[in-house]
Structure formats: structure tokens, C-alpha cells
Coordinates of C-alpha atoms and ligand atoms in Angstrom, one line a residue:
M161 CA -24.3 72.6 11.7
S162 CA -24.5 68.9 12.0
T163 CA -20.8 68.1 12.4
D164 CA -21.2 65.9 9.3
V165 CA -21.7 68.9 7.1
A166 CA -18.5 70.5 8.6
A167 CA -16.6 67.3 8.1
D168 CA -17.8 66.8 4.5
L169 CA -16.9 70.3 3.3
E170 CA -13.6 70.1 1.3
V171 CA -11.5 73.0 0.0
H172 CA -9.3 72.1 -2.9
P173 CA -6.9 74.9 -4.2
V174 CA -7.0 74.9 -8.0
G175 CA -4.4 77.5 -9.0
G176 CA -0.8 78.0 -7.8
L177 CA -1.7 81.2 -6.0
I178 CA -5.4 81.9 -6.1
G179 CA -8.7 79.9 -6.4
A180 CA -10.2 76.9 -4.7
E181 CA -13.0 74.5 -5.4
I182 CA -15.4 73.7 -2.6
R183 CA -16.8 70.2 -2.5
G184 CA -19.2 68.4 -0.2
L185 CA -21.8 71.1 0.2
D186 CA -25.2 70.8 -1.5
L187 CA -26.4 74.4 -1.9
S188 CA -30.0 73.4 -2.8
S189 CA -30.6 73.1 0.9
D190 CA -29.7 75.5 3.7
H191 CA -27.0 74.7 6.3
P192 CA -26.1 76.0 9.7
D193 CA -23.9 79.1 10.0
E194 CA -20.7 77.2 10.5
A195 CA -20.8 75.8 7.0
Y196 CA -21.0 79.3 5.5
A197 CA -18.3 80.6 7.9
A198 CA -16.0 77.9 6.4
V199 CA -17.0 78.9 2.9
R200 CA -16.3 82.5 3.7
R201 CA -12.9 81.7 5.1
A202 CA -12.0 79.9 1.9
W203 CA -13.3 82.8 -0.2
A204 CA -11.2 85.3 1.7
E205 CA -8.2 83.0 1.8
H206 CA -8.2 82.0 -2.0
G207 CA -9.9 85.1 -3.5
V208 CA -12.3 83.1 -5.7
I209 CA -14.1 79.8 -5.0
F210 CA -15.9 77.5 -7.3
F211 CA -18.7 74.9 -6.9
R212 CA -19.8 72.3 -9.4
D213 CA -23.1 70.6 -10.2
Q214 CA -25.3 73.0 -8.2
H215 CA -28.5 73.4 -10.2
L216 CA -30.2 76.1 -8.1
T217 CA -33.5 77.9 -8.4
D218 CA -33.6 81.7 -8.2
E219 CA -34.7 81.4 -4.6
Q220 CA -31.9 79.0 -3.7
R221 CA -29.3 81.3 -5.3
E222 CA -30.6 84.3 -3.4
R223 CA -30.6 82.3 -0.1
F224 CA -27.0 81.4 -0.7
A225 CA -26.0 85.0 -1.5
L226 CA -27.8 86.4 1.6
R227 CA -25.5 84.2 3.7
F228 CA -22.6 86.5 2.7
G229 CA -24.2 90.0 2.6
Q230 CA -27.0 92.0 1.1
I231 CA -27.9 91.8 -2.5
R232 CA -27.1 94.9 -4.6
T233 CA -28.2 93.7 -8.0
K234 CA -29.4 90.5 -9.7
Q235 CA -29.2 90.1 -13.4
Q236 CA -28.9 87.7 -16.2
L237 CA -25.8 88.0 -18.5
R238 CA -26.6 86.6 -21.8
K239 CA -24.5 86.4 -25.0
E240 CA -26.5 85.2 -28.0
P241 CA -25.0 83.5 -31.1
D242 CA -25.3 86.7 -33.2
Q243 CA -23.6 88.9 -30.6
T244 CA -19.9 89.7 -30.8
R245 CA -19.3 91.5 -27.5
N246 CA -19.3 90.0 -24.1
V247 CA -19.9 91.6 -20.7
G248 CA -16.6 92.0 -18.9
E249 CA -14.2 90.9 -21.6
S250 CA -11.2 92.8 -20.3
W251 CA -9.6 92.8 -16.9
H252 CA -11.7 94.7 -14.3
V253 CA -13.2 94.7 -10.8
D254 CA -16.9 95.2 -10.6
M255 CA -18.0 98.8 -10.2
T256 CA -15.0 100.3 -8.5
C257 CA -16.3 103.6 -10.0
F258 CA -18.6 103.7 -7.0
D259 CA -17.7 104.7 -3.4
E260 CA -18.7 101.3 -2.1
P261 CA -17.9 98.7 -4.8
P262 CA -19.6 95.3 -4.3
I263 CA -17.5 93.2 -2.0
G264 CA -18.3 90.0 -3.9
T265 CA -19.9 88.7 -7.1
M266 CA -21.5 85.3 -7.7
L267 CA -22.0 83.9 -11.1
F268 CA -24.2 80.8 -11.7
A269 CA -23.9 79.1 -15.0
E270 CA -27.2 78.3 -16.7
E271 CA -26.3 77.6 -20.3
C272 CA -22.7 77.2 -21.5
P273 CA -21.1 77.2 -24.9
E274 CA -19.9 73.9 -26.2
R275 CA -16.4 75.2 -25.7
G276 CA -14.8 78.5 -24.6
G277 CA -16.4 81.2 -22.5
D278 CA -14.1 80.6 -19.5
T279 CA -13.6 83.3 -16.8
M280 CA -10.1 84.3 -15.7
F281 CA -9.2 85.7 -12.3
A282 CA -6.0 87.5 -11.2
G283 CA -5.0 87.8 -7.5
M284 CA -3.9 91.2 -6.3
V285 CA -2.5 90.0 -3.0
P286 CA 0.3 88.0 -4.7
A287 CA 0.7 90.8 -7.3
Y288 CA 1.2 93.3 -4.4
R289 CA 3.5 91.0 -2.5
D290 CA 5.9 90.7 -5.5
L291 CA 6.4 94.5 -6.0
S292 CA 9.7 95.9 -4.9
D293 CA 9.9 97.5 -1.4
G294 CA 10.6 100.8 -3.0
L295 CA 7.5 100.7 -5.2
K296 CA 5.4 99.5 -2.2
H297 CA 6.5 102.5 -0.2
T298 CA 5.7 104.8 -3.1
L299 CA 2.2 103.4 -3.6
V300 CA 1.1 103.1 0.0
G301 CA -0.7 106.4 0.8
M302 CA -1.5 107.2 -2.9
R303 CA -5.0 107.2 -4.2
A304 CA -6.4 106.7 -7.7
V305 CA -9.4 108.1 -9.6
H306 CA -11.8 105.2 -10.6
A307 CA -14.3 106.2 -13.3
N308 CA -16.3 104.5 -16.0
V309 CA -14.8 106.5 -18.8
R310 CA -15.0 103.6 -21.3
K311 CA -18.7 103.2 -20.5
L312 CA -18.5 99.5 -19.6
G313 CA -21.9 97.8 -19.5
M314 CA -23.6 100.6 -21.3
G315 CA -25.0 98.9 -24.4
Y316 CA -22.1 97.9 -26.6
E317 CA -23.3 94.4 -27.5
N318 CA -21.9 94.4 -31.0
T319 CA -19.5 97.3 -31.3
S320 CA -16.6 98.5 -29.3
P321 CA -17.1 101.7 -27.3
P322 CA -15.1 104.6 -28.7
E323 CA -11.7 105.0 -27.1
P324 CA -12.0 108.1 -24.9
S325 CA -9.6 111.0 -25.3
V326 CA -6.9 112.0 -22.8
A327 CA -9.0 115.1 -22.1
E328 CA -12.0 112.9 -21.1
Y329 CA -9.8 110.8 -18.8
D330 CA -8.4 114.0 -17.2
A331 CA -11.9 115.4 -16.8
A332 CA -13.5 112.2 -15.3
E333 CA -14.5 112.9 -11.8
G334 CA -15.1 109.4 -10.6
V335 CA -14.3 108.4 -7.0
L336 CA -11.0 108.1 -5.1
H337 CA -9.8 104.8 -3.8
P338 CA -6.5 103.9 -2.0
V339 CA -4.0 102.3 -4.4
I340 CA -3.0 99.8 -1.7
T341 CA -5.8 98.5 0.5
R342 CA -5.8 96.2 3.5
H343 CA -8.1 93.3 3.1
P344 CA -10.5 93.5 6.0
E345 CA -10.8 89.8 6.6
T346 CA -7.2 88.5 6.0
G347 CA -5.3 91.7 6.9
R348 CA -3.2 91.3 3.7
N349 CA -2.3 94.2 1.5
V350 CA -3.8 94.4 -2.0
L351 CA -2.9 96.2 -5.2
Y352 CA -6.3 97.9 -5.5
L353 CA -6.1 99.2 -9.1
N354 CA -7.8 97.7 -12.1
P355 CA -7.4 98.4 -15.8
E356 CA -11.0 99.2 -16.5
Y357 CA -11.7 101.8 -13.9
A358 CA -8.4 103.2 -12.4
V359 CA -7.8 106.0 -14.9
R360 CA -5.2 108.2 -13.1
F361 CA -3.5 108.9 -9.8
E362 CA -4.9 111.6 -7.5
G363 CA -3.3 114.9 -8.4
W364 CA -1.6 113.5 -11.5
T365 CA -2.7 113.9 -15.2
R366 CA -3.6 110.9 -17.3
R367 CA -0.4 111.2 -19.3
E368 CA 1.7 111.3 -16.1
S369 CA -0.2 108.4 -14.7
L370 CA -0.1 106.1 -17.7
P371 CA 3.4 104.7 -17.5
L372 CA 3.0 103.6 -13.9
L373 CA -0.6 102.4 -14.4
R374 CA 0.5 100.4 -17.5
Y375 CA 3.4 98.8 -15.5
L376 CA 1.0 97.8 -12.7
F377 CA -1.7 96.5 -15.0
D378 CA 0.9 94.4 -16.9
H379 CA 2.3 93.2 -13.6
G380 CA -1.2 92.3 -12.2
G381 CA -2.2 90.3 -15.2
K382 CA 0.9 88.0 -15.2
P383 CA -0.1 84.4 -15.7
E384 CA 1.3 83.3 -12.3
Y385 CA -1.3 85.4 -10.5
C386 CA -4.2 84.0 -12.6
T387 CA -6.5 81.0 -12.5
R388 CA -9.0 80.1 -15.2
F389 CA -12.4 78.5 -14.7
T390 CA -14.2 76.4 -17.4
W391 CA -18.0 76.4 -16.9
Q392 CA -20.6 73.7 -17.0
P393 CA -24.3 74.2 -16.3
G394 CA -24.6 74.2 -12.5
S395 CA -21.1 75.7 -11.9
I396 CA -20.8 78.6 -9.6
A397 CA -17.9 81.1 -9.1
F398 CA -17.9 83.5 -6.1
W399 CA -15.1 86.0 -6.2
D400 CA -13.9 88.6 -3.7
N401 CA -13.8 92.0 -5.5
R402 CA -11.6 93.4 -2.8
Q403 CA -8.7 91.3 -4.0
V404 CA -9.2 89.8 -7.5
W405 CA -9.6 91.0 -11.1
H406 CA -11.7 89.0 -13.5
L407 CA -12.2 88.8 -17.2
A408 CA -14.8 86.9 -19.3
V409 CA -13.0 85.3 -22.3
N410 CA -14.8 86.2 -25.4
D411 CA -13.9 83.2 -27.6
Y412 CA -17.3 81.5 -28.3
H413 CA -18.9 83.5 -31.1
G414 CA -21.9 81.8 -32.6
M415 CA -22.8 80.1 -29.3
R416 CA -25.0 81.0 -26.4
R417 CA -23.9 81.6 -22.9
V418 CA -26.3 82.4 -20.1
M419 CA -25.2 83.3 -16.6
N420 CA -27.1 84.6 -13.5
R421 CA -25.2 87.1 -11.6
I422 CA -25.6 88.4 -8.1
L423 CA -23.6 91.4 -6.8
L424 CA -23.4 91.9 -3.1
T425 CA -23.4 95.3 -1.6
G426 CA -20.1 96.9 -0.7
T427 CA -18.1 98.8 1.8
P428 CA -15.5 101.5 1.2
P429 CA -12.0 100.0 0.5
V430 CA -9.7 100.6 3.4
A431 CA -6.2 102.0 2.9
A432 CA -3.2 100.1 4.0
N433 CA -1.1 102.3 6.2
T434 CA 2.2 100.4 5.9
P435 CA 3.7 98.3 3.1
Ligands
LIG227 C1 -18.5 89.8 -15.2 O1 -17.6 90.5 -15.6 O2 -19.1 90.0 -14.1 C2 -18.9 88.6 -16.0 C3 -17.9 87.5 -16.0 C4 -18.3 86.4 -16.9 O3 -19.4 86.4 -17.5 O4 -17.6 85.4 -16.9

């Protein structure tokens, strides 16, 4: 990189515990590897990073994404004025119902509502850190079943999906992920459960699992672990699915919101061996 690009890149933390805005990097042109290495460090360190005023073509978005991994899917998320549901309107992590969930997601704002339509993020590194030693010891070594029992993303644009029965939760096969993972880039422990996909603990029934799951979901969504991003056309959020939850706030009925999303390919989450 020209040393100038390195010198111009600024990382400004935006939340108390997670989130940072990156300034001084124009993503409409390519940059030497060192620039992306600095962005990647900020991403792993802060869990989610934001850029402003980056009006990119499809090709430029793809080029940026490919600097961080392979592309798993590219799609447009669109909510029209007559729609009432929003993709991702409750806390979740993208696709943990798969063995290799996407390591990261990029969202590029194309058209934003006049107001509302923010995205919230919650950091599962600080959420893990604040658990008691006793609970940390209990959770390390446990695994949870992740399954798409509520059929997220399966065509409920204007109605809520039916609430599944306890029997459906018990029967869901899904995939197993460690409850506490070790982040491969920072070495930090992460509370790797999310309210959308983690449906029960391995070997436990749904009813047995629910009290502890509810406790951990309430804990993870506490305001101090969260940051909230207000979009403008040209804004980008790039979050690390290995350590943050996210939620698209559905408070802009009657207005249009159009976002371009790129999901990177994933790797299997790695269990933490010690608290
Ligand atoms: C998502 O859940 O990936 C979408 C988030 C958003 O539209 O803000």
C-alpha cells in the first residue's frame, strides 16, 4: 500500500463495547493488501465495522468482499411500502443452522427509509465475559442444536410464521455447535448461541433447555452489549458472524428500504476448551 493509504485509514469506535467506523478508505478503488489487513483487524477487534458514503457498483462490492473470503451468496433485501415483515427482524446470527455458517456479512445501503430501518448488533464476546465463572464452566464443553424451526427467510413477507410446537423443536435435527467458541482471530471466548437458531442443548429436551436459553438470550441482548447503526445510501456494515448477533429494526412501514447483501463462506465454529 502506499504508506499514505495506511496513514489515512482511521478506526473510530462507535459503541461502548462493540462497533467501529472506518474512515479514510475509498472503496471504489482497490488498495494494497495492508489496507485490507488493517480493516480485517478492526473487524475482528470490534465485531462490526461501518463505512459511510461508499456508492459502489456491484463489481466494486464484490471486489471488496473477495478481499475477506469467498462469496457464498449475493442478494438484494427489499422491503416495499406495502410489506409489513422485514428480513431478520429478531436477534439472530446468519445461517447457524448450517455446519459452516458464513463468517461475515456485508450490507450495502442502496435506498433508505426517511427515518427508521436501523440495524442493531450485540457483542457476544462481552456477553460471555460477564457471565459468572460457574456458568462459564458449565457452558464450556456443551453443544447446542441449531435449526431453522421458525422457517426464517422462507417467504413470510406479510404474515408471521406459525409458532412451532415443542414437539417440532424436539424433533428438529439441525446441526450441533459448541455453546462457547474461541474466536479464531482474536482468541477470545464467545457466547455462540442465538435466539433464532439455537433451539435446545445437545441431549436436553426443548423444555429442559428453555430456562437457560432464555436467560442467555436475555443476557446477550442487554443494551450495554449493543450498538445501533442508522443507514444512509452508501453506508456499509460488515459484521463478524462468529461474535455478533444482529437485528433489522422493523419500524418504517409505508417506506422502502433496499439493501445489497453479501454473505461470505464459512468455517465450522471452534469450541473453546477452557473458560
Ligand atoms: C440481515 O438480517 O441480514 C438483514 C439486516 C438488515 O437488513 O438490517
